mmCIF file of C-alpha atoms in Angstrom:
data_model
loop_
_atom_site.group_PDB
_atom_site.id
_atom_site.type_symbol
_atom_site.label_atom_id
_atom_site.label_comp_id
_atom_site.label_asym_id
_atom_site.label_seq_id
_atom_site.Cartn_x
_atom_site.Cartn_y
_atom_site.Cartn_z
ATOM 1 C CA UNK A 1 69.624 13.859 -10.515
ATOM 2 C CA UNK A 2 68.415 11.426 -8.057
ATOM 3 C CA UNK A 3 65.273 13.542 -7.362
ATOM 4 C CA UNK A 4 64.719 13.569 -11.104
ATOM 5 C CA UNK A 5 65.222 9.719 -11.559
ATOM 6 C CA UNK A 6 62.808 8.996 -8.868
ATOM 7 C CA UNK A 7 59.696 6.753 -10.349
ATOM 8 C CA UNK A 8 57.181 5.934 -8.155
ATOM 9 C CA UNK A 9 54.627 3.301 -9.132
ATOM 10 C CA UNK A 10 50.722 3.455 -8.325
ATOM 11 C CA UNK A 11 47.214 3.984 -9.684
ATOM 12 C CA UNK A 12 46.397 7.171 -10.886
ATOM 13 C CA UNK A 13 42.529 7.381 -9.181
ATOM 14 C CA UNK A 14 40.793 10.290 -10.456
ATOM 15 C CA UNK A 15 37.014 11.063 -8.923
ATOM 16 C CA UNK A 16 34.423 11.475 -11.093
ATOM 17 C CA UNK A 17 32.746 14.084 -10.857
ATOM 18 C CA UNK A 18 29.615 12.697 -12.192
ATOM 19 C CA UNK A 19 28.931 10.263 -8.925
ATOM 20 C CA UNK A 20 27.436 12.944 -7.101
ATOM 21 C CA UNK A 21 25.810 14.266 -10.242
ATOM 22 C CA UNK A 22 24.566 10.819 -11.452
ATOM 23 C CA UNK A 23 22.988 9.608 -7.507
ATOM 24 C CA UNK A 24 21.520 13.576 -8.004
ATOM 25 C CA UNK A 25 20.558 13.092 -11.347
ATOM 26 C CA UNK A 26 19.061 9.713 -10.522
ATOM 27 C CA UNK A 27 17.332 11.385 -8.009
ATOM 28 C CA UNK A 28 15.584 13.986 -9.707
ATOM 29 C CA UNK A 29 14.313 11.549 -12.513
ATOM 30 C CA UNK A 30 13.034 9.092 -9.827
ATOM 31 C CA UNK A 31 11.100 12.484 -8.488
ATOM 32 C CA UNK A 32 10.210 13.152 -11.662
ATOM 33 C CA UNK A 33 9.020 9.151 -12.259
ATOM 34 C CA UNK A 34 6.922 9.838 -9.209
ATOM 35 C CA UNK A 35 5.074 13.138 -10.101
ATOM 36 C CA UNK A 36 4.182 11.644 -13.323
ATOM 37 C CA UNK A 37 2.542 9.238 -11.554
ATOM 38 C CA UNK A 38 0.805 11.103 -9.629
ATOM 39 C CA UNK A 39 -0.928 13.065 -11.848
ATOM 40 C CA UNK A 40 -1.582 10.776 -14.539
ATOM 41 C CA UNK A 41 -3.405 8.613 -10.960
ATOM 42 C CA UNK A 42 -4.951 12.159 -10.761
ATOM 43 C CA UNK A 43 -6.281 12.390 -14.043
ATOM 44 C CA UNK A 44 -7.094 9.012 -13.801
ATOM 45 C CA UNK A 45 -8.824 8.992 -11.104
ATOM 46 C CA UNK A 46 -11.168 12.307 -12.344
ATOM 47 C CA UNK A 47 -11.617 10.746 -15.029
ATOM 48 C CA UNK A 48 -13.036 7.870 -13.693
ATOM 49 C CA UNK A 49 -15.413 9.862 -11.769
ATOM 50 C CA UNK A 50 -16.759 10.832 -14.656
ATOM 51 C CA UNK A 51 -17.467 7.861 -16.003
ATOM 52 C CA UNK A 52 -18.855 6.013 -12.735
ATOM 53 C CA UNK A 53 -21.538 9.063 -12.620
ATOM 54 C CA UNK A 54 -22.177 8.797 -16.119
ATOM 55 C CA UNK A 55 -22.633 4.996 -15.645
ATOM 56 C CA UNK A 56 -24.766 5.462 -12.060
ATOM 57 C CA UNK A 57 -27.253 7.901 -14.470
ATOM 58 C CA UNK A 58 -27.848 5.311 -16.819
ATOM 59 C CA UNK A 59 -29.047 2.701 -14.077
ATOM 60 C CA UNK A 60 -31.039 5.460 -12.315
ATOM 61 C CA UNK A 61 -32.637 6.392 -15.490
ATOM 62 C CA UNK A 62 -33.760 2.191 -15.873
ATOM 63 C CA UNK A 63 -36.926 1.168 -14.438
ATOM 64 C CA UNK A 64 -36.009 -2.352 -14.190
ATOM 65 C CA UNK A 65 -32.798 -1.806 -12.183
ATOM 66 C CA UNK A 66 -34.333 0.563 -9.810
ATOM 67 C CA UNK A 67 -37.533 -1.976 -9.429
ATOM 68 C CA UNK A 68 -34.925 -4.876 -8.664
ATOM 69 C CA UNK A 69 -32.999 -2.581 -6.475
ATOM 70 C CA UNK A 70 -35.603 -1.844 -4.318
ATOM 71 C CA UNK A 71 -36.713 -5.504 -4.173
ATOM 72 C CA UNK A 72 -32.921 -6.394 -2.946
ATOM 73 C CA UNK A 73 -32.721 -3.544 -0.285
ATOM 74 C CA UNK A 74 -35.898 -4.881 1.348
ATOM 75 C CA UNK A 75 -34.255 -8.211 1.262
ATOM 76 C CA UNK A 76 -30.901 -7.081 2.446
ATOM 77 C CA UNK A 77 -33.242 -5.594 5.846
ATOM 78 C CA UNK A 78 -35.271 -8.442 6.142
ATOM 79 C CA UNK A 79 -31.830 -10.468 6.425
ATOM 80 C CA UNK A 80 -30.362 -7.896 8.601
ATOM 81 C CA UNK A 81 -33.103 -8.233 10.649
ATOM 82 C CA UNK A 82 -32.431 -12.227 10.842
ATOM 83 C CA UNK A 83 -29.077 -12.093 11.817
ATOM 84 C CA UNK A 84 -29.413 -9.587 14.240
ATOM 85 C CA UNK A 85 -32.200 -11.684 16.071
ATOM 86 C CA UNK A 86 -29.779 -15.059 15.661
ATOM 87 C CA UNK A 87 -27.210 -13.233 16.887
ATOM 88 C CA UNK A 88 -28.879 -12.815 20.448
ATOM 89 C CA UNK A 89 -28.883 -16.305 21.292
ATOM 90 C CA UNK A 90 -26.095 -17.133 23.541
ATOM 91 C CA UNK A 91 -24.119 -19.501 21.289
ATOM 92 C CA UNK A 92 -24.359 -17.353 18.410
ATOM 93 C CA UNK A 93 -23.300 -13.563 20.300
ATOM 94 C CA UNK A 94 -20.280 -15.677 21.900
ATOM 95 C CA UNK A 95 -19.167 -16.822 18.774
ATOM 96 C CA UNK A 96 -19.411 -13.497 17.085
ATOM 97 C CA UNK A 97 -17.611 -11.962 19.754
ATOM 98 C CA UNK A 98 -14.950 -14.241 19.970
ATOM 99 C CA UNK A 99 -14.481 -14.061 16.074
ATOM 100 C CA UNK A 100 -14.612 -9.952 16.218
ATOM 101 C CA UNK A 101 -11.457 -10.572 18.918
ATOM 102 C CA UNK A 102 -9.690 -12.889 17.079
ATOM 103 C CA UNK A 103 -9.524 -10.616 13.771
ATOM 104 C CA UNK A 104 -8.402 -7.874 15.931
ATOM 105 C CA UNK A 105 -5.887 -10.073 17.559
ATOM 106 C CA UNK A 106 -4.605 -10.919 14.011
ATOM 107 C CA UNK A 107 -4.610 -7.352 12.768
ATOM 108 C CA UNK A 108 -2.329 -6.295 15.911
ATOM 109 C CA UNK A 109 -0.028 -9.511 15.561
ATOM 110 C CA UNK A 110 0.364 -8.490 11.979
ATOM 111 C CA UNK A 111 1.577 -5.474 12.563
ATOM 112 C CA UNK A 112 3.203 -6.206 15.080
ATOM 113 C CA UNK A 113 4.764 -8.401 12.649
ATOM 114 C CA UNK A 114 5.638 -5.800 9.970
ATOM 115 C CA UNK A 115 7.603 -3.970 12.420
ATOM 116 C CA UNK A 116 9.585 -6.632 13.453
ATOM 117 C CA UNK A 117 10.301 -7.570 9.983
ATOM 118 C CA UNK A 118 11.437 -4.230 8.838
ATOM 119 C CA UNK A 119 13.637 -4.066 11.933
ATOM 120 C CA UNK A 120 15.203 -7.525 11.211
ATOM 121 C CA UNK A 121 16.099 -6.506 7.535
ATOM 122 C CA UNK A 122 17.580 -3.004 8.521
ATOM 123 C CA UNK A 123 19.827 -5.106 11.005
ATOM 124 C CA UNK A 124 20.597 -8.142 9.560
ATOM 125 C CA UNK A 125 20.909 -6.851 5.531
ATOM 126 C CA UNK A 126 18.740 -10.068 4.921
ATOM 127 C CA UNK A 127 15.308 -9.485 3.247
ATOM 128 C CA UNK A 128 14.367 -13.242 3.726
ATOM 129 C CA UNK A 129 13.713 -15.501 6.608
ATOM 130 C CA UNK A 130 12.920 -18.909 7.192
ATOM 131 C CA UNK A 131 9.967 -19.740 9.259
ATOM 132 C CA UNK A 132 9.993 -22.569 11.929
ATOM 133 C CA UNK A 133 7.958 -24.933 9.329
ATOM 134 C CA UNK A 134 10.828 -24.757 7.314
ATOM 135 C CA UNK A 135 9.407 -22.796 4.252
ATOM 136 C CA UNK A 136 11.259 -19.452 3.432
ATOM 137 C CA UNK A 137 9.415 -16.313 3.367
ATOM 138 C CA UNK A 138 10.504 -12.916 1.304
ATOM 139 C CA UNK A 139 10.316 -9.814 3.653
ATOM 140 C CA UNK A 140 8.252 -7.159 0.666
ATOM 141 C CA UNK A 141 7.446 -3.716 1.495
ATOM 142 C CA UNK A 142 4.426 -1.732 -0.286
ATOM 143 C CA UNK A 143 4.797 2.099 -0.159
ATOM 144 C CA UNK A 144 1.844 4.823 -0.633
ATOM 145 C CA UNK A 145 1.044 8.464 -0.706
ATOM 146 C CA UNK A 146 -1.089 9.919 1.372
ATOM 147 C CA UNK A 147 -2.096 13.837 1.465
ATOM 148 C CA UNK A 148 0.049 15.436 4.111
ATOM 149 C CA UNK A 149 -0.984 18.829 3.400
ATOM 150 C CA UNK A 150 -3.043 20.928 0.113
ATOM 151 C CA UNK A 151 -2.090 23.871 -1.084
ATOM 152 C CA UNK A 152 -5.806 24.430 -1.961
ATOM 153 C CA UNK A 153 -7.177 24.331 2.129
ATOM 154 C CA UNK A 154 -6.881 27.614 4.069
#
């Protein structure tokens, strides 16, 4: 009778077993999300093409824009011309080297940057951080396909 008298308190903790399902779930509608995306961007983007060909026609067809359009390529080569020819005096080539280095030293800092940054919010769980003048920066991320393989190339 002891056995039978016996009460043991506690929670009663049953799984669901719609976690799995519902991460799964929200997993295949993300998916989903995504290949709608896509080919509505496809569609778009056809689309578009289209319509930028249809619109090119129309200026090729106008005697005006193609008169003024040959007016500003010779203009665009005469001033081609001109900064090539500045850019061979000494000051001037310096300069434009020194700026070409600088943007590439940028461009490498940056990324350099970006994977720091990344690597600092995996570790730390923190997707801010305060620079040394005091103002505090977010830490954003900006994802985008790009064509791995087609099932069309052989």
């Amino acid at each position: 009778m002891a056995d039978q008298d016996l009460v043991i308190e506690g929670e009663t903790v049953e799984e669901s077993p719609g976690t799995d399902n519902s991460s799964s779930q929200i997993l295949l509608n993300m998916e989903g999300l995504i290949k709608n995306h896509i080919t509505t961007i496809d569609k778009l983007s056809e689309e578009l093409k289209k319509h930028k060909e249809m619109l090119d026609d129309i200026f090729s067809n106008d005697k005006t824009y193609q008169e003024h359009l040959e007016k500003a390529k010779e203009a665009s080569k005469i001033k081609q011309v001109t900064r090539q020819q500045i850019l061979r005096q000494p000051q001037a080539g310096e300069l434009d080297k020194k700026v070409k280095e600088m943007k590439a030293q940028i461009k490498e800092n940056q990324q350099s940057l970006s994977d720091y940054l990344q690597e600092y919010a995996r570790m730390s769980g923190v997707s801010e951080i305060e620079g040394d003048d005091g103002e505090v920066r977010e830490i954003v991320y900006s994802a985008k396909l790009r064509k791995k393989s087609s099932i069309f190339a052989r």
